[in-house]
mmCIF file of C-alpha atoms in Angstrom:
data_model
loop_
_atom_site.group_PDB
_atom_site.id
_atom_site.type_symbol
_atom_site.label_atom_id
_atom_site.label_comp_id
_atom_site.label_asym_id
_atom_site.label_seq_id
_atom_site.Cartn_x
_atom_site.Cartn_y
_atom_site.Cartn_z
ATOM 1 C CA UNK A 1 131.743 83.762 136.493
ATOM 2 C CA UNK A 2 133.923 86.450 134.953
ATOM 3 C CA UNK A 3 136.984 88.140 136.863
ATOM 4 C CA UNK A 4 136.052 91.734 135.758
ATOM 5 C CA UNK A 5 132.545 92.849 135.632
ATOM 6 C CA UNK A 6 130.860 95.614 134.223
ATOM 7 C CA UNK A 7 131.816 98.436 136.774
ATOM 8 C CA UNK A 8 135.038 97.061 136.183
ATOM 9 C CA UNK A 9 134.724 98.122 132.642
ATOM 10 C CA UNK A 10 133.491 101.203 133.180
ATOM 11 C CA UNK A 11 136.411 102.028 135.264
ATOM 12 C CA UNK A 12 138.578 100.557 132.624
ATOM 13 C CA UNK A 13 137.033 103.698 129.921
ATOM 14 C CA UNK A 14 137.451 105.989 132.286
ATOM 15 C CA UNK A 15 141.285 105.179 132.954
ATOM 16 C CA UNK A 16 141.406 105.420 129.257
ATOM 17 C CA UNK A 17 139.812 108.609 129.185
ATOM 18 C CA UNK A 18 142.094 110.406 131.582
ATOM 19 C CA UNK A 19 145.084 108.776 130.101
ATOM 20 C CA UNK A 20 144.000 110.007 126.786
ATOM 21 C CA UNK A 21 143.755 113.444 128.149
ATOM 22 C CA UNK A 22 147.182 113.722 130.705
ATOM 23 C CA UNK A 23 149.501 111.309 129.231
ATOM 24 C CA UNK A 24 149.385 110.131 125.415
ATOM 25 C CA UNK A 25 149.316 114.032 124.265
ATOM 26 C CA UNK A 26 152.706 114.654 125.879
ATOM 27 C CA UNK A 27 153.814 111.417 125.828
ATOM 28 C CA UNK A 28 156.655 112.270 122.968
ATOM 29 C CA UNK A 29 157.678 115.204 124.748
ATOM 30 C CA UNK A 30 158.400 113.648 127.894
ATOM 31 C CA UNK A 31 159.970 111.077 126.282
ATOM 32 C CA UNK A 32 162.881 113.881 124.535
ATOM 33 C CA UNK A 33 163.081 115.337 128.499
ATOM 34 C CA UNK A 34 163.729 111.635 129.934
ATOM 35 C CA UNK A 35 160.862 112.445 132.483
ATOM 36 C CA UNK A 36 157.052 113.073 133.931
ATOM 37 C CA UNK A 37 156.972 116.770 135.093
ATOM 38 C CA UNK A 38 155.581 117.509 138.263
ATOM 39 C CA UNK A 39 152.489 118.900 136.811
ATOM 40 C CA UNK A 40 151.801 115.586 135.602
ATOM 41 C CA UNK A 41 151.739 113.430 138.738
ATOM 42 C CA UNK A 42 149.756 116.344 140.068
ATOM 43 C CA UNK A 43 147.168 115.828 137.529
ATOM 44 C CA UNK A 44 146.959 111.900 138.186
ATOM 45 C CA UNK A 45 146.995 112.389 141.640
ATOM 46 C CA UNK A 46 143.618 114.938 141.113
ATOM 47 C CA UNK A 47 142.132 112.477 139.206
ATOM 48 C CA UNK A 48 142.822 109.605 142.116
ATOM 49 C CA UNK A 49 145.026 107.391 139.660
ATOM 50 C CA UNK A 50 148.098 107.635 141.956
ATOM 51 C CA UNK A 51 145.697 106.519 145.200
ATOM 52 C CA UNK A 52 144.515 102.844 143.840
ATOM 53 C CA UNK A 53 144.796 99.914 146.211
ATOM 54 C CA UNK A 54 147.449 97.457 146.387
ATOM 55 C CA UNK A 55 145.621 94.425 147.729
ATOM 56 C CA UNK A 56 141.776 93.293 148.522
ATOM 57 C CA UNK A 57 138.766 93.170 145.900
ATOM 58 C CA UNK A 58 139.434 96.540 144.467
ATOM 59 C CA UNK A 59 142.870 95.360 143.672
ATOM 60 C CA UNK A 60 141.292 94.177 140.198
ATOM 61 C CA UNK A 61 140.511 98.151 139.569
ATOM 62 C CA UNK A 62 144.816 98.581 140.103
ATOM 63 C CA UNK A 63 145.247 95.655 137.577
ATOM 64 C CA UNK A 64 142.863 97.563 134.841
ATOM 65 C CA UNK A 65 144.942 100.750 135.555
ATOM 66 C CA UNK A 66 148.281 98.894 135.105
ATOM 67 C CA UNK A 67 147.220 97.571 132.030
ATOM 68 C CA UNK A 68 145.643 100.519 130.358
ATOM 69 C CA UNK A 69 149.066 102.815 131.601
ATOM 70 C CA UNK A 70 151.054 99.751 129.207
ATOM 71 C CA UNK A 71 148.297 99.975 126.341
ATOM 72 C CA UNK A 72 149.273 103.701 125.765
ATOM 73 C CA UNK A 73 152.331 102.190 124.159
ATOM 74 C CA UNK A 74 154.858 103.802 125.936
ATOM 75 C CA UNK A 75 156.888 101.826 127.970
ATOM 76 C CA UNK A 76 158.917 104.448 129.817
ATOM 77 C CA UNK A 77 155.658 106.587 130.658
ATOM 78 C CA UNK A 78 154.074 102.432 132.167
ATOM 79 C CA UNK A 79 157.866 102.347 134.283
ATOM 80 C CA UNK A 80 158.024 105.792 135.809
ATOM 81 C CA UNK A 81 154.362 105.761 136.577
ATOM 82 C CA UNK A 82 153.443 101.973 137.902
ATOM 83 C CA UNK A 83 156.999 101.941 139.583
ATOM 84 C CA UNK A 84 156.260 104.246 142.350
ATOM 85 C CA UNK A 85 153.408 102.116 142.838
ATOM 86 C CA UNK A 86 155.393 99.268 143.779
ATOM 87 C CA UNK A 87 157.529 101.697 145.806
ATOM 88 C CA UNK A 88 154.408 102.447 147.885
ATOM 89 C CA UNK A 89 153.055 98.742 148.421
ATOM 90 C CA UNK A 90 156.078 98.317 151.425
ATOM 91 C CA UNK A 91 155.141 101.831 152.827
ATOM 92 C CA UNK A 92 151.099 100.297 152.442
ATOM 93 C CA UNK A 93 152.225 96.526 153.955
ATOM 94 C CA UNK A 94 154.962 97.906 156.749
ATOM 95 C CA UNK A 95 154.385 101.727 156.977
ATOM 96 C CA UNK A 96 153.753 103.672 160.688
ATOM 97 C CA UNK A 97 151.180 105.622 160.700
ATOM 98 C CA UNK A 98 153.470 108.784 160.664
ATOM 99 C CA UNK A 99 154.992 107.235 157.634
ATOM 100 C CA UNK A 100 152.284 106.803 155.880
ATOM 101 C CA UNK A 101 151.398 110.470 156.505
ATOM 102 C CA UNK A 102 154.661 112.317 155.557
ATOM 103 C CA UNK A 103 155.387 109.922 152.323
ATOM 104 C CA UNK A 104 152.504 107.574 151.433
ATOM 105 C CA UNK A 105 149.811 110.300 151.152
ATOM 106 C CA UNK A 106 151.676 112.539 149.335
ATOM 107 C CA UNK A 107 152.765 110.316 147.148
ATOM 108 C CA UNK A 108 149.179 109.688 146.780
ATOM 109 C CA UNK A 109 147.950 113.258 145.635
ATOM 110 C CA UNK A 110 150.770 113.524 143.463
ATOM 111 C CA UNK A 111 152.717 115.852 145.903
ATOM 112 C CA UNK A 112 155.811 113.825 146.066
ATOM 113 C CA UNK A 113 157.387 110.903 143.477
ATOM 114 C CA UNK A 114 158.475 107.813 144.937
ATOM 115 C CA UNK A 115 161.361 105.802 143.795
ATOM 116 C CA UNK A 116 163.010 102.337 144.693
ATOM 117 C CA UNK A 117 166.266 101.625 145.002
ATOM 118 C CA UNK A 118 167.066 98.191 145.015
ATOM 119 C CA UNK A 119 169.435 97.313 141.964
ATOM 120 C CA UNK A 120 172.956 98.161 142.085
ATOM 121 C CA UNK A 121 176.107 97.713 140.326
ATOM 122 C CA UNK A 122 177.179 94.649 141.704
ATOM 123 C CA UNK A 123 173.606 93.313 142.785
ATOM 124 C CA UNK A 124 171.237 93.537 140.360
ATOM 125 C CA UNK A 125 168.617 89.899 140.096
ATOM 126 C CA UNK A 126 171.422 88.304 142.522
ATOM 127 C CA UNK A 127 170.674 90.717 145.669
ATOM 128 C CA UNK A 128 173.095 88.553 147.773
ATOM 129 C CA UNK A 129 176.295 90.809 146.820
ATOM 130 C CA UNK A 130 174.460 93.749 148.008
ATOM 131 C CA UNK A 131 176.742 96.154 149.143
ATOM 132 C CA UNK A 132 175.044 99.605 149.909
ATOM 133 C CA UNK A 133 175.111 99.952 153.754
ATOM 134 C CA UNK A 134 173.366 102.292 156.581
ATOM 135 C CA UNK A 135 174.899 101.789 159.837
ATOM 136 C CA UNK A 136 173.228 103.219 162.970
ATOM 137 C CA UNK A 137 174.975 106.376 164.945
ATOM 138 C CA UNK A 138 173.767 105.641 168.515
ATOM 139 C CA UNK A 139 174.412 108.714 169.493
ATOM 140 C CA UNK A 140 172.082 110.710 166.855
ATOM 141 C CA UNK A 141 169.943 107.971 166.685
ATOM 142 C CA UNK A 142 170.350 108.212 162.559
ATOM 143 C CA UNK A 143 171.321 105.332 160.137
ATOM 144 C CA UNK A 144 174.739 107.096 157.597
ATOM 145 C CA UNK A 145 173.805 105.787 154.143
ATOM 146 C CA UNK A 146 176.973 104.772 151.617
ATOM 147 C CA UNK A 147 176.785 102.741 148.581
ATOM 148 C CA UNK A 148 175.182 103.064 145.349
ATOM 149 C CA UNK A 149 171.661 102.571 144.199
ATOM 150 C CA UNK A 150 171.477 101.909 139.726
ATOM 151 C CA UNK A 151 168.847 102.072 137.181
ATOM 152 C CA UNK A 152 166.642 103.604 139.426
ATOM 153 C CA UNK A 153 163.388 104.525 137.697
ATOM 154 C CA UNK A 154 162.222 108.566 138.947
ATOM 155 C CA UNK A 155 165.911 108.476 140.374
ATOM 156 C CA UNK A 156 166.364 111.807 138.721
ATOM 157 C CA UNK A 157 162.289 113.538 139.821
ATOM 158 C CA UNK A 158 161.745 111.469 143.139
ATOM 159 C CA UNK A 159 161.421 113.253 146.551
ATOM 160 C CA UNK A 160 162.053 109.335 148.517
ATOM 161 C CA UNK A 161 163.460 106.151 147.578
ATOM 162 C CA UNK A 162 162.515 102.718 149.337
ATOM 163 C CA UNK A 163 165.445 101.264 149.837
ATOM 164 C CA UNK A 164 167.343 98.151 150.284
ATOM 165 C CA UNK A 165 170.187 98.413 152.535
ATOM 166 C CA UNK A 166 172.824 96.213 154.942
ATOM 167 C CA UNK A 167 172.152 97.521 158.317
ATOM 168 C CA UNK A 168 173.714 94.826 159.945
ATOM 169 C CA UNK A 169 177.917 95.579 160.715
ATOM 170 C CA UNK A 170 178.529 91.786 160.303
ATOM 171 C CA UNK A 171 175.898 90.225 158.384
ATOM 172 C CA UNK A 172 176.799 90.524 154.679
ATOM 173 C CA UNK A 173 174.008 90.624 152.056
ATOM 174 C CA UNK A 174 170.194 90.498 153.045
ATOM 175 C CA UNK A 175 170.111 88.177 155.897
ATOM 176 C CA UNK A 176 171.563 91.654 157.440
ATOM 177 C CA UNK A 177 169.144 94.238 155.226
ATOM 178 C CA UNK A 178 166.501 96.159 156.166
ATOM 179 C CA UNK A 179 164.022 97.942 153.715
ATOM 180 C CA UNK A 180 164.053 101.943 154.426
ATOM 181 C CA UNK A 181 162.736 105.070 153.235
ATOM 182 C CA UNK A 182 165.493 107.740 152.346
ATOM 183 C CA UNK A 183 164.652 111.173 151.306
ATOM 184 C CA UNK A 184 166.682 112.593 148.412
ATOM 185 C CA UNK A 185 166.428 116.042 148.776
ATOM 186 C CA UNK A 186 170.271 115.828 150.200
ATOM 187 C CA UNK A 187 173.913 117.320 149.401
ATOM 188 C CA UNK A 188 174.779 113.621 150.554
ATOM 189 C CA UNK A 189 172.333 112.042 147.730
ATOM 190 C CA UNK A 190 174.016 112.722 144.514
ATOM 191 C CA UNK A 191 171.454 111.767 141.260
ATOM 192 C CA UNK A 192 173.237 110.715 138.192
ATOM 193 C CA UNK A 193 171.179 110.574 134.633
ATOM 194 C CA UNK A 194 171.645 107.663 132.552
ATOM 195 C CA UNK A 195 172.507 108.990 129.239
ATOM 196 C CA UNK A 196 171.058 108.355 126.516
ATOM 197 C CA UNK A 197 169.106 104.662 127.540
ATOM 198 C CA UNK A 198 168.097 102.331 124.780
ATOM 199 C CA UNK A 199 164.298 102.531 125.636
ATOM 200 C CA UNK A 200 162.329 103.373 128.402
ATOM 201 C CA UNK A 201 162.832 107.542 127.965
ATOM 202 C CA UNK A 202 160.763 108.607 129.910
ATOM 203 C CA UNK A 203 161.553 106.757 133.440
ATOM 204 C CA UNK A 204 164.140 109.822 134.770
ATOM 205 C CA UNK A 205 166.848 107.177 134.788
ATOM 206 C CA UNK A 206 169.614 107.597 137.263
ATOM 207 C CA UNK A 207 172.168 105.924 139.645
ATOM 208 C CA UNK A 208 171.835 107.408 143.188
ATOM 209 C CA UNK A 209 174.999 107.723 145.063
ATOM 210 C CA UNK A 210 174.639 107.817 148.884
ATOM 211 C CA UNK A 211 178.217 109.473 150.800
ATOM 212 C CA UNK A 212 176.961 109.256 154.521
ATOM 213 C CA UNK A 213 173.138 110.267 153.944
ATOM 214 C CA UNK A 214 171.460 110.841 157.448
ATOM 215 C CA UNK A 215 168.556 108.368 158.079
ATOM 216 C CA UNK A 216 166.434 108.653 161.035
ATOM 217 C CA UNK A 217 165.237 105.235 163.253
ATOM 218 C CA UNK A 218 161.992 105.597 162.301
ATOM 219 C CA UNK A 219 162.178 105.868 158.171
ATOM 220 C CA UNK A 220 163.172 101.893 158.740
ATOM 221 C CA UNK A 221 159.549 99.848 157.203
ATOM 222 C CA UNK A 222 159.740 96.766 159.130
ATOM 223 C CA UNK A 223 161.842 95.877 161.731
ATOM 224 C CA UNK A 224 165.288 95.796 161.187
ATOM 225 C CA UNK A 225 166.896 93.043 159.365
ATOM 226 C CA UNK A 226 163.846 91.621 157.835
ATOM 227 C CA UNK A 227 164.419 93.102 154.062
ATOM 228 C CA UNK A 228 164.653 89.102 153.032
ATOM 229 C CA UNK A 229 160.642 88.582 153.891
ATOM 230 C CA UNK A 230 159.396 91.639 152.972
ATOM 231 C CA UNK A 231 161.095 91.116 149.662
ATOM 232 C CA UNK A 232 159.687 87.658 149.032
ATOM 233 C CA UNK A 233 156.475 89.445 149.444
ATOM 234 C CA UNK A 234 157.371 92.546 147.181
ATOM 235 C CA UNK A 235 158.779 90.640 144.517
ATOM 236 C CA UNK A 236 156.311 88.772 144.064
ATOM 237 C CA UNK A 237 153.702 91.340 143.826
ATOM 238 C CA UNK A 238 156.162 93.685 141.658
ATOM 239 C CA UNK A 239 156.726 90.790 138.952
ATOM 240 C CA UNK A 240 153.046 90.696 139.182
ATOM 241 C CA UNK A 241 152.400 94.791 138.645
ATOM 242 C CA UNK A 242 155.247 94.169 135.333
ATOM 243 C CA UNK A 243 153.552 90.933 133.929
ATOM 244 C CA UNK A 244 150.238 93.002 133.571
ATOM 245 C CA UNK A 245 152.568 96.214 132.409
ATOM 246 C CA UNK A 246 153.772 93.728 129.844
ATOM 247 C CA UNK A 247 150.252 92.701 128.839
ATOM 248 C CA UNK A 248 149.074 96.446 127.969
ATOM 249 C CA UNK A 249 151.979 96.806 125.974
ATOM 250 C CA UNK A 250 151.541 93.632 123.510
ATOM 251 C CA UNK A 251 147.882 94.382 123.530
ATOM 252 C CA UNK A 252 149.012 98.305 121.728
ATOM 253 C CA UNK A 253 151.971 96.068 119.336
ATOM 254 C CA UNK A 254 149.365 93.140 118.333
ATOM 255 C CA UNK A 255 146.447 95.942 117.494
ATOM 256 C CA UNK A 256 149.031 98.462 115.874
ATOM 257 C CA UNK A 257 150.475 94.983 114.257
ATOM 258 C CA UNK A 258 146.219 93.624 112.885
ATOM 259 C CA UNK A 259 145.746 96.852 111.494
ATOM 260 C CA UNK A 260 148.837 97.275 109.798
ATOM 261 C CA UNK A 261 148.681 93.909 108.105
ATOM 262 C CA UNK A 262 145.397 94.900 107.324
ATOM 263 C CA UNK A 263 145.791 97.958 105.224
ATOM 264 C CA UNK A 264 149.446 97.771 103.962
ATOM 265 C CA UNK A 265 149.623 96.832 100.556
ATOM 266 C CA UNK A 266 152.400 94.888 98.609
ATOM 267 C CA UNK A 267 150.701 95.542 94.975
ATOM 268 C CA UNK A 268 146.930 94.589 95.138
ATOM 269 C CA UNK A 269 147.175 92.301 97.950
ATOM 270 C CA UNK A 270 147.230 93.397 101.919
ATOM 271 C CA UNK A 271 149.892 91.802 104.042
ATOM 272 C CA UNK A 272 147.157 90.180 105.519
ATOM 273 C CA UNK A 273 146.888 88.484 101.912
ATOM 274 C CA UNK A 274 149.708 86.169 102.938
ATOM 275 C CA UNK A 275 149.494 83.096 104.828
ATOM 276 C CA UNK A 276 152.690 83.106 106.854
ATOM 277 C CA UNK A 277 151.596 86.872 107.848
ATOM 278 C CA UNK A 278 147.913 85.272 109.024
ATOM 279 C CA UNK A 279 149.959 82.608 110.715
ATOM 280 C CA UNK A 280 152.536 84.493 112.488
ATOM 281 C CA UNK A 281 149.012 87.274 113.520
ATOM 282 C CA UNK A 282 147.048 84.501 114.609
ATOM 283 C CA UNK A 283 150.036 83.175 116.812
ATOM 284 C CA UNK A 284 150.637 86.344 118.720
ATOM 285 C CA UNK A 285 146.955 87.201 118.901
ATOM 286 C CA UNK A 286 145.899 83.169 120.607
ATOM 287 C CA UNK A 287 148.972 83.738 123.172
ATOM 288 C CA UNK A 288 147.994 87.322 123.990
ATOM 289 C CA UNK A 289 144.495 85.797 125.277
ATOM 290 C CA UNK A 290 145.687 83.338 126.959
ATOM 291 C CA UNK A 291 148.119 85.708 128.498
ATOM 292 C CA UNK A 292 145.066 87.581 129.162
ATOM 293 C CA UNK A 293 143.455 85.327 130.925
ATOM 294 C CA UNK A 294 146.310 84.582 133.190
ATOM 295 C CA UNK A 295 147.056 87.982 134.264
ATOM 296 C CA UNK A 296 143.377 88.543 135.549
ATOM 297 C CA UNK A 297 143.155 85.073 137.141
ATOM 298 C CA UNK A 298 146.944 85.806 138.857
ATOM 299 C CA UNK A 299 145.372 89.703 139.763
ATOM 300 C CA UNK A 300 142.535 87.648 141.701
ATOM 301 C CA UNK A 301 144.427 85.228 143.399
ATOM 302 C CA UNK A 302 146.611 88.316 144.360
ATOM 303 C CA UNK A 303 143.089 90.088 145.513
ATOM 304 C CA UNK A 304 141.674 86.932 147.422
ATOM 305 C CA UNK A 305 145.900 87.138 149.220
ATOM 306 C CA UNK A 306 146.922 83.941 147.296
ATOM 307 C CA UNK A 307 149.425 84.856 145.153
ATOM 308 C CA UNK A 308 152.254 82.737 144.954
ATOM 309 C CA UNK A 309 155.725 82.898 143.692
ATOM 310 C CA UNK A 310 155.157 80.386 140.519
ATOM 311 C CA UNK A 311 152.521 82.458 139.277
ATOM 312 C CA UNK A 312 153.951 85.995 139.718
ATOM 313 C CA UNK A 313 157.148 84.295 138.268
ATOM 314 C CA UNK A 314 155.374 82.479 135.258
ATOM 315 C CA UNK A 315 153.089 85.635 134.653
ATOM 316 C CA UNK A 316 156.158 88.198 134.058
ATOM 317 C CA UNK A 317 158.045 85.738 131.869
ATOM 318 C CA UNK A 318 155.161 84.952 129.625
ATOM 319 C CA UNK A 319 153.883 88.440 129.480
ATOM 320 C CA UNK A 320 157.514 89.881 128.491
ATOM 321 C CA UNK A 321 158.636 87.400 126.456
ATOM 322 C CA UNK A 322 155.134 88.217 124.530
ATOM 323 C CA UNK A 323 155.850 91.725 124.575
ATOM 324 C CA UNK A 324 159.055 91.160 122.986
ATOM 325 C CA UNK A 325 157.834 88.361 120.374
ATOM 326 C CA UNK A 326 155.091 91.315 119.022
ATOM 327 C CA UNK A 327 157.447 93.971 118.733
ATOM 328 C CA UNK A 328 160.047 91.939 117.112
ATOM 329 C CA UNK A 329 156.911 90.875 114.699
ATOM 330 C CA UNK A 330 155.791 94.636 114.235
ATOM 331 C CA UNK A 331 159.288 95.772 113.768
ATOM 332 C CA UNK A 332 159.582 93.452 110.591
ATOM 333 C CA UNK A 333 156.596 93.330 108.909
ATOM 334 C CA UNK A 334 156.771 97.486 108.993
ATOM 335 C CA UNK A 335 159.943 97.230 106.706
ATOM 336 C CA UNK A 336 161.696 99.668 106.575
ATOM 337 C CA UNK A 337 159.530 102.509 108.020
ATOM 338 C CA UNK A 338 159.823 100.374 110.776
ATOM 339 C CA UNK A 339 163.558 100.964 110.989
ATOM 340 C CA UNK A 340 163.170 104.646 111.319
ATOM 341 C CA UNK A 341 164.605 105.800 114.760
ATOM 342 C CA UNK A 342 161.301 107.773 115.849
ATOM 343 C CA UNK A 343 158.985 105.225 114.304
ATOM 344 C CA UNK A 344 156.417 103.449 116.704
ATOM 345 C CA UNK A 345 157.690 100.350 115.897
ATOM 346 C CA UNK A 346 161.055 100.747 116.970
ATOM 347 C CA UNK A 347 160.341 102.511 119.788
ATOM 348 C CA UNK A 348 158.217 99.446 120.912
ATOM 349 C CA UNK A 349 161.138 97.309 120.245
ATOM 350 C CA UNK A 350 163.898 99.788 122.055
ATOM 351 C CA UNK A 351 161.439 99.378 124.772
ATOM 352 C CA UNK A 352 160.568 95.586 124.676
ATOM 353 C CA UNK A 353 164.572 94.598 124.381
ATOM 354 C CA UNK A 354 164.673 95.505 128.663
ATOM 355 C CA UNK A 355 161.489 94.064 130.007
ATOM 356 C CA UNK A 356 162.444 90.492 129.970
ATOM 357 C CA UNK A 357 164.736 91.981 132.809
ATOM 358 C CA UNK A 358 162.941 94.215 134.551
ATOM 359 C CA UNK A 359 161.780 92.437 137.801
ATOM 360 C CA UNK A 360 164.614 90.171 137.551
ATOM 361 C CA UNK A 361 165.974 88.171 134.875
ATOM 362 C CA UNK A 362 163.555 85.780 132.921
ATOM 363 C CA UNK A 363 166.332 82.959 133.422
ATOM 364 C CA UNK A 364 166.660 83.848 137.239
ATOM 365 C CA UNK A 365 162.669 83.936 137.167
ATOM 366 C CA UNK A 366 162.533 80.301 134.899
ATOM 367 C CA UNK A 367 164.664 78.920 138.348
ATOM 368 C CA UNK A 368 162.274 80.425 141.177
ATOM 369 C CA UNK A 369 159.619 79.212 138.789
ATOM 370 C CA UNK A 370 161.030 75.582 138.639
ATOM 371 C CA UNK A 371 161.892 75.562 142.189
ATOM 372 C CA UNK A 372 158.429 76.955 143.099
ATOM 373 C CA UNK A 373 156.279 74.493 141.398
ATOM 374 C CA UNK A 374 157.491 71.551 142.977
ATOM 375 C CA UNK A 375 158.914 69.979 140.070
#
């Protein structure tokens, strides 16, 4: 029996629809203003893109979206969009109702952008340095926020971050962290662009520096000092959400790639005239299938609440590594238009270079992988 039926297709065409109307027009512009406007996540949100579920049956309809938001070809626009999402699966798994009201919903309709700060200078795939801290004021009943938060996709558009933090006075690294929300809109939360990033324009880069921001109780998720669980969970599921990311955006490099090969000609003879061109096509196409494949079986297991660590971890490295492998492939056999700075293809490389580390390091991700499947 097949994973995705026919009202899953549907809902596939009309994701591509309203994609093809909100984002791919002003896709280039955003990308030259390193951002979404507001507008924009307004429009989603109308259009109930922003409001898709994180887990159950109708999680397959979240995997479609993901993929379709990488097949526009624009990896930035896939990051600063699907990222929030991510964001809001701890405010969806550990959220209080009052939470979920004041940030979740919002978030929802487009009203507010969510970020999540969990990288930092010193901790990015190794999250046992981390250093950022929020220690509680008994007396106002309000955690004081210092540290610093990097590469934090939205950092420089979003209203709230979901945060990683040491709330513990003793406990170094994150058998003392908690997971909390912390609104940005604050003299004491200083936003720093990334200039100039290698790929991934449109994601409103930034490092977020906290100086004493004032946290109240009750924007912890969770209880306190259980960031280490509720990560386990939320890594897994992000590496999941990137692995699919990573599928839409091979899917765009292999089809731009087939019909390139296709219709460039060196003399009378398409590229597609030459065997090692068929060979290295054929190659990417058979491992984009069965990448395929594996991404919708991983989505269901994720669906049915079976997804494990080995496959989010085996999912995101195959799916990247893909990514990568295509737009190294389009890159070359585009010659040199392919070397021009606002081609396609080098924007799908500039793009591809990151993802193997997005989500963690493929190598750190080859170890949980090894360690997960028993070997």
């Amino acid at each position: 029996m097949p994973v995705l039926s026919a009202a899953h297709e549907a809902f596939r065409a009309r994701v591509r629809d309203i994609l093809g109307e909100i984002v791919t027009p002003n896709a280039d512009i955003w990308e030259e203003q390193r951002r979404i406007p507001t507008t924009a996540w307004k429009a989603l949100g109308d259009r109930g893109l922003l409001n898709l579920p994180h887990k159950g049956p109708e999680f397959l309809e979240s995997a479609i979206f993901c993929e379709e938001v990488g097949r526009t070809g624009y990896s930035g626009i896939r990051s600063a969009i699907c990222v929030p999402y991510m964001a809001l699966w701890y405010l969806q798994q550990y959220g209080s109702p009052e939470q979920r009201r004041d940030y979740l919903e919002p978030a929802q309709r487009g009203e507010k952008v969510a970020a999540l700060a969990i990288s930092e200078p010193n901790a990015g795939s190794n999250l046992a340095r981390l250093a950022t801290q929020a220690l509680l004021d008994a007396d106002t009943q309000k955690y004081r926020l210092t540290g610093t938060k990097t590469t934090v996709t939205n950092g420089m558009v979003a209203d709230f971050a979901v945060a990683v933090v040491s709330t513990s006075p003793t406990v170094s690294g994150l058998a003392g962290a908690s997971v909390m929300i912390a609104d940005l809109d604050d003299d004491n939360a200083v936003r720093r662009t990334i200039e100039e990033p290698l790929g991934y324009r449109a994601t409103g880069l930034a490092t977020l520096h906290f100086d004493g921001l004032a946290v109240p109780a009750g924007n912890l998720l969770g209880p306190r000092g259980r960031a280490l669980p509720q990560l386990m969970r939320g890594l897994d599921f992000e590496r999941l959400i990137v692995g699919i990311l990573a599928l839409g955006s091979a899917t765009y490099t292999v089809d731009l790639l087939g019909a390139h090969i296709r219709t460039h000609m060196i003399g009378d003879t398409p590229l597609s005239g030459y065997q090692s061109v068929r060979h290295c096509f054929a190659e990417l196409n058979g491992q984009l299938a069965l990448v395929r494949q594996y991404a919708y079986w991983a989505a269901r297991q994720h669906s049915l609440g079976c997804l494990d660590t080995f496959t989010a971890a085996t999912l995101k490295i195959k799916a990247t590594e893909l990514e990568f492998e295509a737009a190294v492939a389009c890159l070359h056999y585009y010659g040199a238009r392919g070397y021009e700075q606002n081609s396609i293809p080098a924007r799908l490389y500039r793009d591809a270079v990151s993802a193997p580390f997005t989500g963690g390091t493929n190598e750190l991700l080859k170890d949980l992988a090894f360690e997960a499947g028993g070997a």
